[in-house]
Each structure stands twice: as C-alpha cells, then as structure tokens.
Amino acid sequence: MAGKKKVKKPTGKSSKFLRFLWIAFIILLLLAPLLVYTVKVDFLGLYGGMPELKELENPQPDLSSELYSEDGVLLGKYYRYNRSPIAYEDLSEEMIETLLVTEDIRFKEHSGIDLRGLARAVWGKVTFSGGGGGSTITMQLAENLFRTNTENQGALYFNRTIGQVITKLKEWILAVQLERNYTKEEILAMYLNTIPFGNNAYGIKVAADTYFGKEPWELNHKESAVLVALINKPTGFNPIRNPERAMAKRHEILYNLNKYGKIDDAAFDSLKVSEFGLNFKADDHNEGLATYFRSVIRNQLRDWASENGYDLYNSGLRIYTTINSRMQKHAELAIEEHMTKLQETFNDHWDGRNPWIDEKGREVKSYIGTLAKRTEYYRSLVDKYGSDSDSVEILMNEPRPMRVFSWQGEIDTVMSAIDSIKYFQHFLHAGFMAMNPENGHIKAWVGGIDHQYFKYDHVMQGKRQPGSTFKPILYATAIEMGYTPCYTVRDVPVTFKTSDENGSWTPDNYSGRFSGEEYTLRQGLARSLNSIAAFVMQKVGPESVVNMARRLGIESSLDPVPALALGSSDLSVFELAGAYGTFVNEGIYTKPMFITRIEDKNGNLIHRFAPQTVEALNEETAYLMLHMLRGGTEEEGGTSLGLSREIRYENEVGAKTGTTNNYSDGWFVGVTKDLVAVTWVGGDDRRVRFRTGALGTGGRMALPIYDKFMRTVYKDEKLDITKGAFKRPDRPLSVELNCDRYRDRMFEDIDSLATEENEELVDDIF
C-alpha cells in the first residue's frame, strides 16, 4: 500500500541473539534467590561486605556540624561534606513533583526496584538504543548512603563489568531493605539530604541556599528543575559553569512536568524561556561572620568532639557560641571603615617607599628575601631545581596572573611571587575582641582584616608587646599594696640598675621630657607618664607585677624586669581582655569563653559550658582600678579624651591607650559596665610601621575602632547595652577618691604629727 512503511523483520542472527538474551534472563531469574543470598553473605569474599541491619535501620550520612551565634544566627559549618538534614515536611511540593517526574515516576508504586524501568534500561544497553537508567530513587539512596561504588569490593571486582553487576545487585538488595524499614516520605527526605549538588553543596537544604538563597520549602518548579538537573551531573549541568547545558536539561525537566500534568501549557511556555533566577553564593570558610573566630576555635572543638566520641566533621553537632551576630557585624564594619582610611594614610606616609625598617629608620634589605624563603612556592622550586639553581630566582621573579586583596575589592593582576610578597607586606592589620566582663562571654571577635588573604589571627594566636595597656596591671599591684589613686609622684627621671653593658636604664616619657611637676597616680596613668610607672615599678618590684598578671589571667611568658612596667613582654588581645574584665567584675577574674552548649544532631544536649572564675582582687581594689582607668577619659591630658562625646556623655568609661617602641603596635582598651573591648593595630612584622607618633600611636591607630564600635552598639536598640555607672562596692570605700579632700586630710594628719619626735617621719612623707 502506497506510503505504508515496511517493518523490517529481524534477521536470523539477531533473532538468535534475542532468544539467547531471554534464556539468560530466565536463568538469571531462577538463580536470583541463590545469587542474592551469596551476595548478602559475601560468599568466599567474592562480593565484598554488605551493611549490617543496624546500619540500615539507622543510616548515618556525614552531617555538617553547625556553629550558631547566641542570637541564633548560623555563623558557619565544619564538614567534610557540606550537608544539613531536613524532614520531608520541609520540602516543597514543587520539588517533590520535579524530582519524581525526572528520576522515578513510579516511585510511589514500586518497592525499591522498578522492573519496567529496569527492563527498559537493560534493553537499551543491549541494543544501544538508550532507554534511560534503571536505578530507582531508593537504589540511588542505597548508593549514596553506603557508597556501593567505592567501598566493600570483593575478589570479583577485578573485572570492571562483573563489579558493576555486583554493585547493582547490592543496590537492589539494599533498596528492598530500605523500603521495608522506611516510609516513602522518609526515603525521599533521606535521598535529597544525601545528594551532591556541586559547588560543595550536599543535600537539598544547602543546595537551595547556595543557588537561590532560599529554604527548601520555598522552591518553585523552575528552581527545582535546576537543582534536579544537578543530581544527574553536578558539573555538566551546573548553571554557573555550564549554563547552556544546564538550560537544555532544565527545559527537558520542565517538559516532563508538563507531560505528566504538573504544570499546564501556559506555565511551561513561560518557564522554558525564563532565566535561571540564581542567587548564587557558595559556602566558604573565608566568607560570612566571624571567620577568624570560626577558624581559631576549630581545633579546640575537634579535640573536644574526639574526646567525647564525636567527629566534628560528620556528627552533625549544633554548637552554640557566645558571639552576638549584631555586635560582630558592628565590630567588622568598624575595622573595615577605619583600616581602609588608615591604610591610605600609611601608603601616603611611605609614598612608594618600602615600610620595613630597622630601629634607625633604615630599610631592611634582606626582609623580602627572608620572607620569600618561607613560602610554599619557594620550597617547591627548591625541591624541584635545588637551592643553588638560578631557576629558583628566575621563577620567583617571573610575572604570572593572580588575584590580590585591596580595600576597594579584589584585583586581578599580573605580578611575580616576589612582587606579591612586597605588595602584601604593605598592609596594616588589626585584632579586636569584645566581651561581657561578668560572665566572660565573648561578643565579637575580629582576628584580622581579611581571612581569605591573611589567615593569621590577631586575637588569640598573635602576641605583641602591649605597651602602656599593661600599666593598669602594674598600678593594680600598687593599689593592692596600699597606694591610693591620689598618691602623688613627681615627674622626674627614674633609673634602674641593669646587668647589661649600659649598667642602667632610665625610661623616657613619650614627650621626651620630664616636667618636674607632681601628679597623682590617677593622673599619671591617665597621661601615661612613664616616669610615674617607673616609680611605681621601683616600689612594688617586677616579681609582684608578674604575680598580679598571673592572677588576672595572663599566661604568656613575662620577664620580671623593670621594663615590664611599660609592657615589654608579648601577650594577646584575648588575655588582656580577660585581665581588664576583672576590674569591672568586682575583682573576679572570668576566663573569656566562647561556647555555651553543644547538642547532637537531634537537638539533645551533650554538654553545657560554665564560666571559669577565680577571685583575683578584692572588690575595693577592683573599683579603685576602674576609677583609675576613668582618668583617661576624664583627667586633663588623658590619652583617651579622643573618644567621642557621644560615648562619654552620661557614661562611665575606663580606657587605656598603648604604643610600643618605634610605633610598631597601637593598642586601645575600653571598659564600660557592660563590655570590655581590646583593639590592636600594627604590621604583621614589627618592622612594618609608621615613623612618627603623629600617626603611629594607639590613640591614632586603635582608638577609632573602639569609638566606631561603641557608637553603633549604643545606637542598636536590639542590643541590651546601655550607658551608666560602674557598680560600686557594697561596703564604703576605705580611701578618698576626691584628691583635693585627700590632700587636705593628708596635711591635717601631717600637722598632727609635726612634733620634734616625729620630725624624721614627716620628712619621709614629703
């Protein structure tokens, strides 16, 4: 008949082949029970082991441990696979429909194995005609949970084809067992929790957030189609890396939604021409809040988890910190705003010259070469070519494309390894920590200017000379020994005998001169006069100061020498915050803490952490030190008078600046009734610095960060941080804080002693 297509009959060879296949299939069905049994028991070690029953009843996919702020904000995760579980009820209907029409349309009808789909897949393989895959969602879940493609492989796996057949048999067995143990809804949820979606996103919750910034229950058909496409090929159908292929696959999935009646023709026509609608942001340890904090505490958390039978990277722990997300944002913004301007000032100050200089202001010529030899790139070149090879120097100076940090955003450029070292050494750095002095809870932790490019933490890991911010520890020693804030000392040189070649040491004041005038201890601390500090050190002794520092939580090595009065020994921002907190907390030292509790993946409490406290001072000494610190913001000539009136008005603020030799380090400590905050600013190396005190003091480099932070904190109505007075001791003070009245009483006492017998005593007093 004209136009009728003739059907080609199978040839003799092909019909024999098909008969062979059917016979083989029938034999396989007859032998299936025996084969399944031998696979399950791993007969003679031929197949490799199978999961035990308890593993099937309680499968344990790797789950990320999550780190939360005190106000419930997710700060970050620790993981091998970035995965956070959800329940079936958290999935949108659109996602479920999209998944089923693409991966397993008969999912709700079969019991783990779809015989129609399997037969179609086998026929397609044999005839090379396609036909789709035969794996059901449950079989894929078995593969994801128990890694059937890579683990527990027996002797027969020496042959790739045989190994693939055995793997499929295992997945069939596991699929049937999973269907017996779980509902369809539970299987769907487990499946979507275990699937990799590319870009380090495992599971639907992380994927929805990574690609669209949404929760799983918010996903629509268009977004679900993009994510379901990734299940098949996380790289091949990735909308970021391969947008054209991803769009074609999405079109196919939308077509299936229309084909099976999940969307109508109008919706299909509209969706197929729409954009992806991405809001892409891959999870990155260098991004988000408190990056330095998350990095520094990781090792401590990992050790704690190991000691308590957990794995930080796959146990799905929920770790609750003391960090307040709002204060953390305020602190990071304060650092960014100030350091951007300070870096511009630093660059202008050096005007194209190299800022690494010695004590006499001369450039250290060997500086970059020494740093270069510490780099991994240099060591790899030496390993390859040898330390004496010219190739090392040539390649270290060979320009290559790279991306570098700047305060205006990342810069794609071309420079050599040596030039990049020089470039990065021009940056100033900062560390900042704020804590509640009463319970030790750390509210904000900023360890540096950019974690992606500068990993070193300047809160706990970094230690530098604290300069004059150490002086309150010295003065606390004196107050405890009976000296009072109104005790007067003359501003004159104080000389210590030393064992070095000089034989003596006389510390200068910052101004380089001595006025000869009398100052109270409070005024001496407020003006940060080194002569007054030296006098106090001479009276109390270095060993007593070291002992006081230990009681205030300073654990770093301290040299018991006179120079300790000026902060000559290195310590951390973390330690200094704890020490100053003691003054606010009525003499009780509370070790700064950052974790309050840890829960398991189901929300069950594992451990609750309590503050570690010890009585370091009596409450009167602590309060007198607060009075002393307030001098910095209240006394004439106080080094902290640069704090804005907005902070000081109707408020009691204790403060201390610190500057080290040659302006290598700038410090500032601020204390109020609610917060203690410590700021450090300087180069990664002490030799990278300003050359003048007009730019390089703590008041210039560090104080503005605290000022910006506190102003935003006080304006933030969602924070329970208010202005007010420090708590006074319950008992009346035994010393006079009004120095005018103190002097009057002192002279009255002296007059009463002015007899011939007490003449020598009066001379001693004066």
Short mmCIF file of C-alpha atoms in Angstrom, two decimals, residues 419-714:
data_model
loop_
_atom_site.label_atom_id
_atom_site.label_comp_id
_atom_site.label_asym_id
_atom_site.label_seq_id
_atom_site.Cartn_x
_atom_site.Cartn_y
_atom_site.Cartn_z
CA ASP A 419 56.31 41.39 43.99
CA SER A 420 53.24 39.82 45.61
CA ILE A 421 55.16 39.38 48.88
CA LYS A 422 56.18 43.02 48.74
CA TYR A 423 52.61 44.05 47.97
CA PHE A 424 51.04 42.18 50.88
CA GLN A 425 53.69 43.34 53.35
CA HIS A 426 52.50 46.94 52.92
CA PHE A 427 49.22 46.21 54.74
CA LEU A 428 48.48 47.07 58.35
CA HIS A 429 46.47 44.57 60.38
CA ALA A 430 44.11 44.61 63.33
CA GLY A 431 42.69 42.45 66.09
CA PHE A 432 39.57 43.20 68.14
CA MET A 433 37.65 41.42 70.87
CA ALA A 434 34.68 42.49 72.99
CA MET A 435 33.38 40.52 75.96
CA ASN A 436 30.87 40.64 78.76
CA PRO A 437 33.05 41.09 81.88
CA GLU A 438 30.52 39.48 84.20
CA ASN A 439 30.29 36.04 82.58
CA GLY A 440 33.27 36.15 80.21
CA HIS A 441 31.10 35.71 77.11
CA ILE A 442 32.94 36.91 74.02
CA LYS A 443 30.52 39.00 71.96
CA ALA A 444 32.72 39.94 69.00
CA TRP A 445 35.99 38.58 67.63
CA VAL A 446 37.76 40.06 64.60
CA GLY A 447 41.15 38.47 64.12
CA GLY A 448 42.29 40.35 61.04
CA ILE A 449 41.36 42.42 58.01
CA ASP A 450 40.50 39.62 55.52
CA HIS A 451 40.58 35.91 56.29
CA GLN A 452 40.92 34.82 52.68
CA TYR A 453 44.26 36.56 52.22
CA PHE A 454 45.54 36.90 55.79
CA LYS A 455 44.92 33.77 57.86
CA TYR A 456 46.83 34.73 61.00
CA ASP A 457 44.55 35.55 63.93
CA HIS A 458 45.48 38.61 66.00
CA VAL A 459 43.10 37.93 68.90
CA MET A 460 44.30 34.65 70.38
CA GLN A 461 47.15 33.45 68.18
CA GLY A 462 49.03 36.71 67.77
CA LYS A 463 51.02 38.14 70.68
CA ARG A 464 52.66 41.56 70.72
CA GLN A 465 54.08 43.98 73.25
CA PRO A 466 51.08 45.72 74.89
CA GLY A 467 52.91 48.93 75.70
CA SER A 468 51.11 51.15 78.19
CA THR A 469 47.97 48.99 78.17
CA PHE A 470 49.93 46.80 80.59
CA LYS A 471 50.29 49.66 83.09
CA PRO A 472 46.92 49.05 84.84
CA ILE A 473 48.29 45.67 85.97
CA LEU A 474 51.26 47.50 87.47
CA TYR A 475 49.03 50.06 89.16
CA ALA A 476 46.70 47.34 90.46
CA THR A 477 49.71 45.84 92.22
CA ALA A 478 50.41 49.19 93.88
CA ILE A 479 46.78 49.80 94.87
CA GLU A 480 46.64 46.38 96.49
CA MET A 481 49.81 47.22 98.44
CA GLY A 482 48.16 50.32 99.90
CA TYR A 483 48.89 53.09 97.42
CA THR A 484 45.86 55.22 96.51
CA PRO A 485 44.74 56.91 93.28
CA CYS A 486 45.56 60.29 94.88
CA TYR A 487 49.08 59.36 95.90
CA THR A 488 51.40 61.92 94.30
CA VAL A 489 54.65 61.32 92.45
CA ARG A 490 56.98 63.84 90.86
CA ASP A 491 57.55 63.60 87.10
CA VAL A 492 61.31 63.12 87.19
CA PRO A 493 63.68 60.52 85.74
CA VAL A 494 63.77 57.15 87.50
CA THR A 495 66.85 54.99 86.97
CA PHE A 496 67.17 51.23 87.35
CA LYS A 497 70.42 49.36 87.62
CA THR A 498 70.78 46.71 84.93
CA SER A 499 73.19 43.87 84.23
CA ASP A 500 73.74 44.80 80.58
CA GLU A 501 76.64 46.80 79.16
CA ASN A 502 74.87 50.08 79.87
CA GLY A 503 74.63 49.35 83.58
CA SER A 504 71.40 51.32 84.00
CA TRP A 505 68.10 52.13 82.35
CA THR A 506 66.12 55.37 82.60
CA PRO A 507 62.81 55.27 80.72
CA ASP A 508 61.78 58.44 78.88
CA ASN A 509 58.30 59.85 78.71
CA TYR A 510 56.58 59.80 75.34
CA SER A 511 57.18 63.55 75.05
CA GLY A 512 60.90 63.05 75.61
CA ARG A 513 60.98 65.40 78.62
CA PHE A 514 60.19 65.48 82.35
CA SER A 515 58.10 68.33 83.76
CA GLY A 516 59.22 68.02 87.39
CA GLU A 517 55.59 68.51 88.44
CA GLU A 518 53.67 66.32 90.85
CA TYR A 519 50.93 64.03 89.55
CA THR A 520 48.57 61.68 91.31
CA LEU A 521 48.74 58.03 90.30
CA ARG A 522 45.42 58.52 88.52
CA GLN A 523 46.81 61.45 86.55
CA GLY A 524 50.00 59.54 85.82
CA LEU A 525 48.02 56.63 84.37
CA ALA A 526 45.67 58.96 82.51
CA ARG A 527 48.58 60.79 80.85
CA SER A 528 50.52 57.53 80.53
CA LEU A 529 53.63 59.06 82.06
CA ASN A 530 56.44 56.52 82.01
CA SER A 531 58.23 58.26 84.87
CA ILE A 532 55.30 57.61 87.21
CA ALA A 533 55.04 53.99 86.08
CA ALA A 534 58.78 53.55 86.62
CA PHE A 535 58.47 54.97 90.16
CA VAL A 536 55.66 52.52 90.93
CA MET A 537 57.65 49.60 89.49
CA GLN A 538 60.59 50.59 91.65
CA LYS A 539 58.36 50.49 94.74
CA VAL A 540 56.44 47.25 94.08
CA GLY A 541 59.05 45.19 92.19
CA PRO A 542 58.75 43.25 88.92
CA GLU A 543 58.04 39.89 90.60
CA SER A 544 54.95 41.31 92.31
CA VAL A 545 53.70 42.64 88.97
CA VAL A 546 54.19 39.25 87.30
CA ASN A 547 52.26 37.64 90.15
CA MET A 548 49.41 40.12 89.70
CA ALA A 549 49.35 39.45 85.93
CA ARG A 550 49.04 35.71 86.57
CA ARG A 551 46.09 36.28 88.91
CA LEU A 552 44.45 38.36 86.16
CA GLY A 553 44.71 35.51 83.67
CA ILE A 554 47.87 36.45 81.78
CA GLU A 555 49.51 33.13 80.83
CA SER A 556 52.13 34.39 78.37
CA SER A 557 55.78 34.47 79.39
CA LEU A 558 56.59 37.65 81.32
CA ASP A 559 60.12 38.79 82.04
CA PRO A 560 60.33 40.12 85.63
CA VAL A 561 62.35 43.18 84.67
CA PRO A 562 61.76 46.93 85.18
CA ALA A 563 60.79 47.37 81.52
CA LEU A 564 57.68 45.28 82.21
CA ALA A 565 56.20 48.50 83.62
CA LEU A 566 55.97 49.74 80.04
CA GLY A 567 54.60 46.49 78.60
CA SER A 568 57.79 44.90 77.29
CA SER A 569 56.56 41.26 77.22
CA ASP A 570 54.29 39.95 74.49
CA LEU A 571 50.70 38.95 75.20
CA SER A 572 47.43 38.57 73.29
CA VAL A 573 44.27 40.61 72.86
CA PHE A 574 42.42 37.64 74.37
CA GLU A 575 44.49 37.71 77.57
CA LEU A 576 44.33 41.47 78.01
CA ALA A 577 40.53 41.47 77.69
CA GLY A 578 40.24 38.91 80.47
CA ALA A 579 42.56 40.91 82.73
CA TYR A 580 40.65 44.18 82.32
CA GLY A 581 37.36 42.32 82.79
CA THR A 582 38.44 41.54 86.35
CA PHE A 583 38.29 45.23 87.25
CA VAL A 584 34.69 45.50 86.01
CA ASN A 585 33.63 42.20 87.57
CA GLU A 586 34.35 43.31 91.14
CA GLY A 587 37.71 41.54 91.28
CA ILE A 588 36.52 38.20 89.95
CA TYR A 589 38.63 37.00 87.03
CA THR A 590 36.46 35.23 84.45
CA LYS A 591 38.28 33.48 81.67
CA PRO A 592 36.90 34.63 78.30
CA MET A 593 34.67 31.89 76.89
CA PHE A 594 33.07 31.34 73.51
CA ILE A 595 30.96 28.14 73.68
CA THR A 596 27.85 27.83 75.87
CA ARG A 597 26.48 24.41 74.88
CA ILE A 598 26.77 21.60 72.32
CA GLU A 599 23.86 19.48 71.12
CA ASP A 600 23.77 16.35 68.98
CA LYS A 601 22.17 16.25 65.54
CA ASN A 602 18.74 15.65 67.11
CA GLY A 603 18.96 18.63 69.43
CA ASN A 604 19.77 16.66 72.57
CA LEU A 605 22.08 18.45 74.99
CA ILE A 606 25.53 16.87 75.16
CA HIS A 607 27.38 19.42 77.27
CA ARG A 608 26.82 22.82 78.79
CA PHE A 609 29.86 25.01 79.48
CA ALA A 610 30.13 27.20 82.57
CA PRO A 611 32.36 30.24 83.14
CA GLN A 612 35.71 29.59 84.83
CA THR A 613 36.16 32.12 87.62
CA VAL A 614 38.58 32.89 90.43
CA GLU A 615 38.77 35.74 92.93
CA ALA A 616 41.80 37.77 91.88
CA LEU A 617 41.25 41.08 93.73
CA ASN A 618 39.04 42.36 96.49
CA GLU A 619 36.15 44.43 95.22
CA GLU A 620 37.57 47.72 96.54
CA THR A 621 40.86 47.29 94.65
CA ALA A 622 38.91 46.41 91.51
CA TYR A 623 36.73 49.50 91.84
CA LEU A 624 39.72 51.75 92.51
CA MET A 625 41.25 50.48 89.27
CA LEU A 626 38.07 51.43 87.40
CA HIS A 627 38.37 54.89 88.94
CA MET A 628 41.99 54.99 87.77
CA LEU A 629 41.03 53.93 84.23
CA ARG A 630 38.30 56.54 84.04
CA GLY A 631 41.06 59.10 84.37
CA GLY A 632 41.98 58.50 80.74
CA THR A 633 38.64 59.94 79.65
CA GLU A 634 38.19 62.48 82.48
CA GLU A 635 41.56 63.91 83.53
CA GLU A 636 43.22 66.82 81.78
CA GLY A 637 45.78 65.42 79.37
CA GLY A 638 44.14 61.98 79.39
CA THR A 639 45.25 59.91 76.40
CA SER A 640 41.70 58.67 75.79
CA LEU A 641 39.99 62.05 75.58
CA GLY A 642 39.83 61.44 71.84
CA LEU A 643 36.80 59.22 72.42
CA SER A 644 33.71 60.91 71.07
CA ARG A 645 31.49 62.78 73.50
CA GLU A 646 28.67 60.59 72.22
CA ILE A 647 30.25 57.68 74.12
CA ARG A 648 31.40 59.58 77.22
CA TYR A 649 28.23 61.61 77.82
CA GLU A 650 26.25 60.34 80.82
CA ASN A 651 28.51 57.33 80.94
CA GLU A 652 31.46 55.98 82.91
CA VAL A 653 34.18 54.81 80.56
CA GLY A 654 37.56 53.48 81.58
CA ALA A 655 40.20 53.47 78.87
CA LYS A 656 43.88 53.00 78.19
CA THR A 657 45.97 53.58 75.09
CA GLY A 658 49.20 51.75 74.33
CA THR A 659 52.05 52.42 71.93
CA THR A 660 55.23 50.36 71.65
CA ASN A 661 58.76 51.38 70.66
CA ASN A 662 59.08 52.85 67.17
CA TYR A 663 55.27 52.84 66.81
CA SER A 664 55.19 49.14 65.89
CA ASP A 665 51.98 48.49 67.85
CA GLY A 666 48.96 50.59 68.64
CA TRP A 667 46.58 49.39 71.38
CA PHE A 668 43.38 50.60 72.95
CA VAL A 669 41.32 49.10 75.76
CA GLY A 670 37.89 50.42 76.66
CA VAL A 671 35.75 49.28 79.60
CA THR A 672 32.14 50.07 80.45
CA LYS A 673 29.71 48.42 82.82
CA ASP A 674 28.58 46.01 80.07
CA LEU A 675 31.58 45.49 77.82
CA VAL A 676 35.35 45.20 77.79
CA ALA A 677 36.92 45.66 74.36
CA VAL A 678 40.55 45.41 73.27
CA THR A 679 41.93 46.62 69.94
CA TRP A 680 45.38 46.11 68.43
CA VAL A 681 46.69 47.57 65.15
CA GLY A 682 50.09 47.11 63.51
CA GLY A 683 52.05 45.38 60.78
CA ASP A 684 52.36 41.60 60.62
CA ASP A 685 56.03 42.24 61.38
CA ARG A 686 57.17 44.82 63.95
CA ARG A 687 59.42 46.39 61.33
CA VAL A 688 56.41 47.45 59.23
CA ARG A 689 55.28 50.65 60.92
CA PHE A 690 54.76 54.39 60.91
CA ARG A 691 57.79 56.59 61.56
CA THR A 692 56.09 59.24 63.68
CA GLY A 693 53.92 59.43 66.77
CA ALA A 694 51.61 61.81 64.98
CA LEU A 695 50.32 58.76 63.09
CA GLY A 696 51.51 55.64 64.90
CA THR A 697 50.15 55.81 68.46
CA GLY A 698 47.40 53.70 69.97
CA GLY A 699 45.21 56.79 70.11
CA ARG A 700 45.58 57.23 66.35
CA MET A 701 45.64 53.62 65.16
CA ALA A 702 43.41 51.68 67.57
CA LEU A 703 41.14 54.08 69.49
CA PRO A 704 38.97 54.98 66.44
CA ILE A 705 37.96 51.32 66.00
CA TYR A 706 36.63 51.16 69.56
CA ASP A 707 34.93 54.52 69.10
CA LYS A 708 33.12 53.40 65.94
CA PHE A 709 32.16 50.09 67.50
CA MET A 710 30.71 51.54 70.70
CA ARG A 711 28.78 54.28 68.94
CA THR A 712 26.99 51.71 66.76
CA VAL A 713 26.44 49.38 69.71
CA TYR A 714 24.79 52.12 71.77
#
